[in-house]
């Protein structure tokens, strides 16, 4: 089985998913090969964990690309091996049912199935997560949030669930709750640079959305957002999202009118106060640094240099657009 | 002095085919059988109930907060600390709030504990029964045979080990009796099992006993969750907070310019 099936990247781009699912017929045929008598096949069959992880990923990519028949076969293989009552297999089955559900009514039937399973065994975490995902897919974000909060109450060390909760809150514009959830994620995985950057993004959004008329608070929020981006860059060199956010926040900070009137070395309250905002010179330097680095990333990525081609195209385009916007401003 | 006389014993080659080989084969097969028997006998670990999961993971959350407090701001940290310390002192996360403050029940009466004991018993029985049987078999049929000669010399201390069942004082230590061959295979077949069954097998009794030794501390009386929560609350109280974002922009500038 191909390496990308056994160990796929954390977020599979559509092209890769398509390529993976196109292998499905070949792999499924291979594995069902000439069948030996019962006991002999027991000896030859490979039971390595990789095989089954491969099937799981194959199932996921087949569902993504709409190859429901191959997905069905993968699911059957997994069920044969691990049994109907395996939690992971149950979740995969649920996912399959959701994917082939034709209309809202069918989805509701799947949902009732989940409720039934959870009534018997409330500790079944994969199914509880599927239930949340299904509620979200059925466009009931409030219910999804409630269900997720219930899940996190009994399992508060689940970083994935906290991150999902942050996203749910963000779609409902509840910024401080989203920030709280992301803080929980960071407490579990303190060095996750993407979460630091995400935190910076939400802080930026929230300070723009809530404090547009209060410059002091706005600056406080922007400073923290900027520092989050700094931390994410500190943890991961050449992190595009980090530099993008850094440039965005610093240019915003530089354009604040109150910046000049109030240098604000407000005494940092040792107990509850937040950090004092950095000096103007530091912000300017950071802005220059971010601009230079973004330009470098965009240039090298466009030239296709080896080691610089891992960026997502959409992000590179956004960075280029940000740089262009800045250049136009200078011309004017 | 003449050289020490090299003892030669004329053995029937049939000894090799009818004793040495059968004992070896039987030992290997028993090991394999034991491996699969253990797999069959193993009972799946008992699932925790939801309140137990909650209790354990809430404690984990507090430990996470204690270890990684520097990623969140001072005010967020204070809020969380206040909340958790209060909840821990009230016992809000306990799986069994009723049992709070009561002494631990006798572990012998705890059904979960009994199950663990049963598991160990099963393992031991699976070890002991075949061993006794095979040893009886060898004693009944093959006792007193000298079946092979080791290709290297040994000191006389090994005599009792290698020639058990053969009562000859002057026999060279290099001769091995059938009962001794049984013991040698009993302890020395681990690499063979590793080769046949993969490295994580339950065939050999020596490794099995070691594994049980390691399990032992886990079997001991588990700690009172209430005490754990209270001590964790104390740990949280004494933390002096600092924020990793403090001065991060200067660090970054110093690093990159």
XYZ file of C-alpha atoms in Angstrom:
589
model
C 0.000 0.000 0.000
C 1.291 3.447 -0.859
C 3.025 5.539 1.762
C 0.622 8.436 1.377
C -2.228 6.140 2.373
C -0.542 4.926 5.509
C 0.771 8.292 6.603
C -1.181 11.074 4.916
C -0.518 14.754 5.596
C -2.672 16.283 8.345
C -4.960 18.009 5.895
C -5.270 16.152 2.647
C -5.556 18.492 -0.348
C -8.257 17.567 -2.870
C -5.808 16.425 -5.525
C -4.143 13.976 -3.178
C -7.502 12.686 -1.964
C -8.508 12.013 -5.542
C -5.247 10.240 -6.269
C -5.650 8.129 -3.142
C -9.194 7.111 -3.887
C -8.268 6.221 -7.455
C -6.017 3.529 -6.070
C -8.960 1.978 -4.285
C -10.084 -0.591 -6.874
C -6.535 -1.859 -7.322
C -5.861 -2.180 -3.598
C -9.191 -3.788 -2.853
C -8.700 -6.304 -5.639
C -5.158 -7.087 -4.563
C -6.075 -7.808 -1.014
C -8.972 -10.074 -1.844
C -6.656 -12.125 -4.104
C -6.722 -15.940 -4.242
C -8.397 -17.066 -1.080
C -6.875 -20.019 0.725
C -8.698 -22.393 3.023
C -9.580 -20.897 6.369
C -6.611 -21.836 8.527
C -4.027 -21.318 5.808
C -5.210 -17.821 5.087
C -4.762 -17.121 8.771
C -1.066 -17.823 8.341
C -0.494 -15.724 5.267
C -2.721 -12.744 5.935
C -0.785 -9.700 7.039
C -2.228 -8.179 10.140
C 0.086 -5.213 10.466
C -1.469 -2.015 11.841
C -0.397 -0.204 8.672
C -2.751 -2.290 6.558
C -5.756 -1.216 8.553
C -4.724 2.408 8.843
C -4.344 2.297 5.089
C -7.879 1.001 4.698
C -9.200 3.687 7.004
C -7.553 6.482 5.058
C -8.673 4.909 1.814
C -12.228 4.878 3.146
C -12.020 8.553 4.084
C -10.664 9.655 0.728
C -13.200 7.508 -1.127
C -16.008 9.178 0.787
C -14.533 12.545 -0.100
C -14.392 11.823 -3.783
C -17.788 10.146 -3.900
C -16.582 6.603 -4.581
C -19.150 5.076 -2.264
C -18.749 1.562 -3.581
C -15.074 1.322 -2.713
C -15.786 2.988 0.612
C -18.339 0.316 1.338
C -15.804 -2.404 0.613
C -13.181 -0.796 2.850
C -15.725 -0.537 5.611
C -16.652 -4.170 5.215
C -13.038 -5.221 5.464
C -12.556 -3.183 8.621
C -15.751 -4.540 10.113
C -14.682 -8.076 9.308
C -11.419 -7.580 11.108
C -12.451 -5.559 14.153
C -16.079 -6.445 14.620
C -19.246 -4.404 14.628
C -18.821 -3.144 18.151
C -15.404 -1.571 17.767
C -15.746 2.135 18.533
C -13.624 3.286 15.667
C -15.413 1.067 13.190
C -18.740 2.339 14.504
C -17.643 5.913 13.873
C -16.480 5.039 10.363
C -19.760 3.314 9.672
C -21.584 6.389 10.883
C -19.483 8.532 8.614
C -20.335 6.302 5.685
C -24.037 6.443 6.517
C -23.885 10.215 6.701
C -22.139 10.366 3.348
C -24.665 8.225 1.534
C -27.679 9.818 3.207
C -29.829 11.286 0.474
C -31.765 13.952 2.287
C -32.358 15.572 5.640
C -34.612 12.770 6.759
C -31.934 10.156 6.215
C -29.502 12.258 8.197
C -31.961 12.397 11.029
C -32.212 8.625 10.968
C -28.430 8.419 11.326
C -28.640 10.900 14.169
C -31.194 8.762 15.980
C -28.850 5.820 15.494
C -26.104 7.736 17.291
C -28.425 8.617 20.134
C -29.305 4.956 20.460
C -25.638 3.929 20.639
C -24.846 6.626 23.166
C -27.733 5.620 25.357
C -26.167 2.199 25.690
C -22.611 3.369 26.131
C -22.064 7.051 26.905
C -18.284 6.631 26.908
C -18.132 6.027 23.179
C -16.066 9.082 22.266
C -15.794 8.537 18.488
C -19.573 8.349 18.196
C -20.038 11.390 20.398
C -17.736 13.292 18.098
C -19.617 12.086 15.047
C -22.810 13.288 16.673
C -21.349 16.770 17.055
C -20.116 16.751 13.472
C -23.516 15.629 12.252
C -25.282 18.380 14.200
C -22.905 20.835 12.629
C -23.585 19.428 9.190
C -27.323 19.629 9.827
C -26.852 23.340 10.367
C -27.636 23.331 14.057
C -24.548 25.040 15.478
C -26.156 25.801 18.844
C -26.987 22.142 19.441
C -23.564 21.151 18.215
C -21.971 23.545 20.690
C -24.023 22.180 23.549
C -23.153 18.612 22.631
C -19.480 19.485 22.336
C -19.432 21.260 25.682
C -20.992 18.160 27.198
C -18.297 16.018 25.618
C -15.552 18.300 26.891
C -16.972 18.272 30.368
C -16.298 14.572 30.612
C -13.143 14.589 28.537
C -11.380 17.931 28.979
C -8.016 16.770 27.655
C -9.164 16.391 24.080
C -7.309 19.017 22.049
C -9.166 18.159 18.858
C -12.536 18.758 20.480
C -11.432 22.060 22.014
C -10.213 23.276 18.628
C -13.508 22.285 17.062
C -15.343 24.146 19.792
C -13.283 27.255 19.084
C -14.319 27.071 15.445
C -17.964 26.634 16.386
C -17.854 29.657 18.660
C -16.145 31.671 15.997
C -18.931 30.969 13.508
C -21.322 32.373 16.093
C -19.097 35.422 16.641
C -18.475 34.536 20.275
C -14.864 35.649 20.302
C -13.993 35.417 23.968
C -15.362 31.870 24.179
C -13.383 30.925 21.094
C -10.245 32.372 22.672
C -10.901 30.445 25.857
C -11.201 27.206 23.885
C -8.005 27.877 22.000
C -6.233 28.566 25.270
C -7.294 25.117 26.376
C -5.821 23.656 23.200
C -2.574 25.454 23.929
C -2.513 24.140 27.476
C -2.611 20.635 26.065
C -0.197 21.221 23.199
C 1.903 24.209 24.284
C 4.145 24.273 21.222
C 1.543 24.078 18.475
C 2.552 27.027 16.334
C -0.550 26.802 14.171
C -2.714 27.199 17.252
C -0.683 30.207 18.359
C -1.221 31.761 14.952
C -4.902 30.863 14.983
C -5.173 32.526 18.367
C -3.547 35.608 16.884
C -6.067 35.619 14.060
C -9.037 35.380 16.408
C -7.609 38.052 18.691
C -7.181 40.299 15.671
C -10.742 39.704 14.512
C -12.206 40.149 17.942
C -10.334 43.345 18.740
C -11.388 44.809 15.404
C -14.979 43.733 15.862
C -15.527 44.759 19.442
C -13.260 47.708 20.121
C -13.498 49.785 16.990
C -14.243 52.906 18.992
C -11.956 52.327 21.934
C -8.366 52.811 20.879
C -6.812 51.672 24.132
C -8.514 48.298 24.091
C -8.004 47.956 20.383
C -4.295 48.449 20.808
C -4.182 46.013 23.702
C -5.859 43.345 21.586
C -3.708 44.004 18.563
C -0.546 43.834 20.659
C -1.492 40.479 22.062
C -2.420 39.245 18.616
C 0.954 40.444 17.326
C 2.745 38.656 20.129
C 0.901 35.450 19.350
C 2.093 35.651 15.757
C 5.619 36.336 17.017
C 5.455 33.216 19.141
C 4.250 31.097 16.261
C 7.137 32.318 14.114
C 9.514 31.673 16.969
C 8.309 28.093 17.077
C 8.257 27.544 13.333
C 10.616 29.370 10.995
C 9.192 30.608 7.701
C 5.621 30.061 8.856
C 3.603 31.889 6.237
C 0.482 32.421 8.309
C 2.557 33.769 11.167
C 4.319 36.326 9.005
C 1.086 37.294 7.287
C -0.552 37.988 10.614
C 2.504 39.776 11.907
C 2.502 42.112 8.946
C -1.210 42.696 9.222
C -1.161 43.476 12.935
C 1.945 45.629 12.868
C 0.720 47.749 9.973
C -2.563 48.149 11.774
C -0.769 49.161 14.955
C 1.365 51.650 13.079
C -1.726 53.245 11.561
C -3.402 53.749 14.913
C -3.799 57.491 15.469
C -3.439 57.354 19.211
C -0.094 55.697 18.853
C 1.776 58.973 18.589
C -0.259 60.856 21.148
C 0.019 58.184 23.782
C 3.278 56.220 23.925
C 1.576 54.372 26.764
C 4.183 52.799 28.942
C 1.208 51.915 31.095
C 2.512 50.185 34.152
C 2.109 46.441 33.763
C -0.112 45.357 36.562
C 1.755 42.407 38.025
C -1.392 40.520 38.988
C -3.941 40.791 36.232
C -2.622 43.366 33.841
C -1.528 42.471 30.378
C 1.859 43.233 29.010
C 2.769 46.795 28.182
C 2.625 47.490 24.451
C 5.993 47.365 22.720
C 7.756 50.480 21.604
C 7.060 52.059 18.237
C 10.536 51.228 17.001
C 10.053 47.547 17.761
C 6.767 47.474 15.899
C 8.363 49.152 12.904
C 11.201 46.671 12.899
C 8.798 43.777 13.131
C 6.802 45.211 10.258
C 9.890 45.451 8.101
C 10.917 41.968 9.030
C 7.522 40.526 8.203
C 7.383 42.335 4.872
C 10.833 41.168 3.893
C 10.156 37.616 4.910
C 6.798 37.458 3.150
C 8.376 38.802 -0.015
C 11.100 36.192 0.263
C 8.607 33.379 0.745
C 6.479 34.505 -2.179
C 9.488 34.940 -4.447
C 11.109 31.639 -3.619
C 7.835 29.796 -3.814
C 7.118 31.297 -7.229
C 10.589 30.281 -8.397
C 9.845 26.765 -7.208
C 12.993 26.466 -5.139
C 13.295 23.160 -3.399
C 12.287 23.349 0.232
C 9.993 26.301 -0.428
C 7.212 24.549 -2.276
C 5.264 23.214 0.708
C 3.054 26.254 1.053
C -0.595 26.154 0.164
C -1.217 28.064 -3.033
C -4.142 30.023 -1.627
C -2.035 31.291 1.243
C 0.801 32.347 -1.040
C -1.628 34.225 -3.254
C -3.095 35.988 -0.234
C 0.380 36.972 0.917
C 1.228 38.358 -2.514
C -1.985 40.314 -2.517
C -1.157 41.773 0.906
C 2.269 42.830 -0.314
C 0.807 44.420 -3.448
C -1.717 46.341 -1.405
C 1.087 47.700 0.696
C 3.143 48.684 -2.339
C 0.226 50.597 -3.856
C -0.180 52.555 -0.655
C 3.454 53.587 -0.792
C 3.125 54.729 -4.415
C 0.231 56.919 -3.524
C 50.986 -37.801 34.161
C 48.951 -38.913 31.300
C 46.306 -36.678 29.921
C 42.934 -36.973 31.568
C 41.024 -39.754 30.008
C 38.456 -38.556 27.584
C 35.263 -40.257 28.464
C 33.521 -41.792 25.548
C 30.081 -43.208 25.818
C 28.628 -44.998 22.896
C 25.139 -43.740 22.502
C 22.495 -45.318 20.421
C 21.774 -42.839 17.609
C 18.142 -43.613 18.242
C 18.469 -41.597 21.461
C 18.788 -38.524 19.329
C 15.722 -39.257 17.251
C 13.524 -40.565 20.025
C 14.428 -38.377 22.990
C 16.319 -35.229 22.106
C 14.221 -34.347 19.126
C 10.835 -35.153 20.671
C 11.572 -33.127 23.807
C 12.642 -30.134 21.750
C 9.677 -30.313 19.432
C 7.245 -30.760 22.290
C 8.700 -27.776 24.125
C 8.464 -25.537 21.095
C 4.908 -26.613 20.426
C 3.893 -26.063 24.045
C 5.295 -22.561 23.908
C 3.283 -21.777 20.814
C 0.187 -23.339 22.266
C 0.636 -21.350 25.461
C 0.954 -18.160 23.457
C -2.391 -18.704 21.788
C -3.987 -19.947 24.986
C -2.952 -16.722 26.696
C -4.484 -14.701 23.909
C -7.726 -16.607 24.293
C -7.724 -16.315 28.064
C -6.984 -12.626 28.139
C -10.021 -10.658 29.105
C -10.338 -7.215 27.575
C -9.537 -4.417 30.015
C -12.680 -3.251 31.676
C -14.134 -0.056 30.350
C -14.265 2.929 32.631
C -17.568 4.547 33.257
C -18.185 8.115 32.216
C -17.685 9.667 35.665
C -14.409 7.812 36.018
C -13.212 9.082 32.671
C -14.227 12.573 33.714
C -12.417 12.324 37.026
C -9.221 11.098 35.467
C -9.179 13.577 32.613
C -10.047 16.537 34.816
C -7.015 15.688 36.856
C -5.001 15.518 33.655
C -6.312 18.922 32.706
C -5.097 20.378 35.977
C -1.701 18.780 35.432
C -1.594 20.244 31.948
C -2.405 23.636 33.364
C 0.372 23.270 35.907
C 2.911 22.255 33.280
C 1.998 24.614 30.461
C 0.646 27.630 32.274
C 3.051 29.947 30.483
C 1.181 29.889 27.183
C -1.810 31.809 28.509
C -2.113 35.280 29.918
C -1.983 36.028 33.608
C -5.674 36.817 33.851
C -6.719 33.665 32.019
C -4.463 31.669 34.267
C -5.847 33.223 37.424
C -9.395 32.524 36.297
C -8.666 28.916 35.538
C -6.730 28.449 38.725
C -9.506 29.880 40.869
C -12.078 27.743 39.117
C -10.140 24.504 39.358
C -8.960 24.950 42.923
C -12.501 25.641 44.028
C -13.894 22.691 42.097
C -11.210 20.372 43.417
C -11.811 21.404 46.976
C -15.523 20.808 46.528
C -14.853 17.485 44.878
C -16.854 18.488 41.817
C -14.986 16.141 39.505
C -15.055 13.078 41.716
C -16.538 9.985 40.136
C -18.022 8.931 43.416
C -18.768 11.966 45.588
C -20.418 9.784 48.209
C -17.231 7.921 49.018
C -15.405 11.138 49.775
C -13.613 11.126 53.090
C -14.380 7.506 53.779
C -11.504 5.062 54.151
C -10.652 2.913 51.188
C -12.571 -0.328 51.024
C -10.640 -3.543 51.268
C -9.221 -4.212 47.789
C -10.127 -7.886 48.142
C -13.803 -7.041 48.052
C -13.484 -4.774 45.070
C -14.813 -6.695 42.048
C -12.522 -4.854 39.642
C -9.558 -5.904 41.720
C -10.782 -9.481 41.814
C -10.914 -9.504 38.057
C -7.299 -8.484 37.850
C -6.398 -11.259 40.250
C -8.325 -13.729 38.153
C -6.397 -12.655 35.082
C -3.148 -13.335 36.843
C -4.370 -16.666 38.097
C -5.295 -17.685 34.599
C -1.853 -16.791 33.376
C -0.200 -18.773 36.113
C -2.376 -21.794 35.512
C -1.563 -21.688 31.833
C 2.086 -21.754 32.843
C 2.004 -24.369 35.534
C -0.218 -27.053 34.072
C 1.762 -27.781 30.900
C 5.020 -27.596 32.809
C 3.930 -30.183 35.322
C 2.544 -32.412 32.633
C 5.636 -32.328 30.481
C 7.941 -32.838 33.379
C 5.928 -35.817 34.472
C 6.026 -37.154 30.949
C 9.795 -36.820 30.736
C 10.309 -38.365 34.149
C 8.110 -41.275 33.281
C 9.603 -42.085 29.899
C 13.071 -40.624 29.545
C 14.598 -40.432 32.998
C 18.164 -41.598 33.326
C 19.215 -41.214 29.704
C 22.351 -39.405 28.760
C 21.415 -37.933 25.481
C 24.075 -35.532 24.282
C 27.523 -34.156 24.831
C 28.081 -30.442 24.925
C 30.798 -29.297 22.516
C 32.575 -27.223 25.195
C 34.025 -27.993 28.647
C 32.356 -26.846 31.842
C 33.269 -26.642 35.507
C 31.909 -29.290 37.895
C 29.432 -26.869 39.388
C 27.196 -27.427 36.434
C 26.958 -31.104 37.210
C 23.812 -30.905 39.265
C 22.213 -28.715 36.659
C 23.114 -30.721 33.592
C 22.883 -34.229 34.934
C 19.815 -34.211 37.055
C 18.286 -37.635 37.029
C 21.587 -39.410 36.353
C 23.259 -40.571 39.508
C 26.831 -41.102 38.348
C 29.482 -39.222 40.250
C 32.396 -39.467 37.834
C 30.603 -38.665 34.631
C 32.069 -35.702 32.792
C 30.002 -32.543 33.124
C 29.649 -32.250 29.398
C 27.163 -35.054 29.249
C 23.593 -33.889 29.426
C 20.705 -35.899 30.754
C 17.235 -35.758 29.294
C 15.681 -33.995 32.263
C 18.366 -31.315 32.054
C 17.725 -30.920 28.384
C 14.140 -30.224 29.300
C 15.192 -27.428 31.635
C 17.594 -26.000 29.099
C 14.855 -25.791 26.496
C 12.417 -24.410 29.037
C 14.589 -21.399 29.688
C 16.427 -21.080 26.417
C 13.740 -21.130 23.759
C 12.819 -17.457 23.954
C 14.718 -16.511 20.758
C 12.987 -19.341 18.927
C 9.589 -18.069 20.057
C 10.555 -14.563 19.059
C 11.381 -15.892 15.635
C 8.154 -17.824 15.265
C 5.612 -15.656 17.045
C 7.034 -12.155 16.871
C 8.691 -10.329 19.691
C 5.690 -9.641 21.873
C 4.666 -13.197 22.639
C 3.451 -14.873 25.766
C 5.136 -18.203 25.177
C 8.062 -18.213 27.516
C 7.429 -18.431 31.190
C 10.444 -16.360 32.252
C 9.387 -13.248 30.402
C 5.867 -13.883 31.547
C 6.890 -13.741 35.158
C 8.863 -10.590 34.553
C 5.867 -8.939 32.974
C 3.824 -9.831 36.013
C 6.440 -8.322 38.271
C 6.137 -5.086 36.363
C 2.391 -5.143 36.598
C 2.486 -5.530 40.308
C 2.868 -1.862 41.311
C -0.158 -0.994 39.200
C -2.144 -3.593 41.037
C -1.395 -2.056 44.395
C -4.049 -0.050 46.178
C -4.757 2.907 43.960
C -4.703 6.299 45.465
C -7.708 8.063 46.777
C -8.785 10.397 43.948
C -9.904 13.018 46.435
C -6.392 13.216 47.858
C -4.955 13.507 44.376
C -7.267 16.392 43.582
C -6.450 18.205 46.797
C -2.720 17.889 46.287
C -3.103 19.078 42.715
C -5.042 22.088 43.960
C -2.146 22.885 46.274
C 0.306 22.559 43.406
C -1.745 25.028 41.397
C -1.895 27.488 44.267
C 1.852 27.873 44.503
C 2.547 28.508 40.835
C 4.171 31.788 40.045
C 2.891 32.791 36.652
C 4.983 34.099 33.799
C 3.904 34.540 30.238
C 5.860 33.205 27.334
C 4.667 36.109 25.215
C 6.493 38.503 27.533
C 9.219 39.995 25.370
C 8.644 37.608 22.506
C 8.989 40.394 19.942
C 12.455 41.272 21.215
C 13.459 37.629 21.204
C 12.249 37.274 17.652
C 14.064 40.380 16.474
C 17.245 39.293 18.188
C 17.008 35.896 16.560
C 16.214 36.993 13.032
C 18.242 40.149 12.579
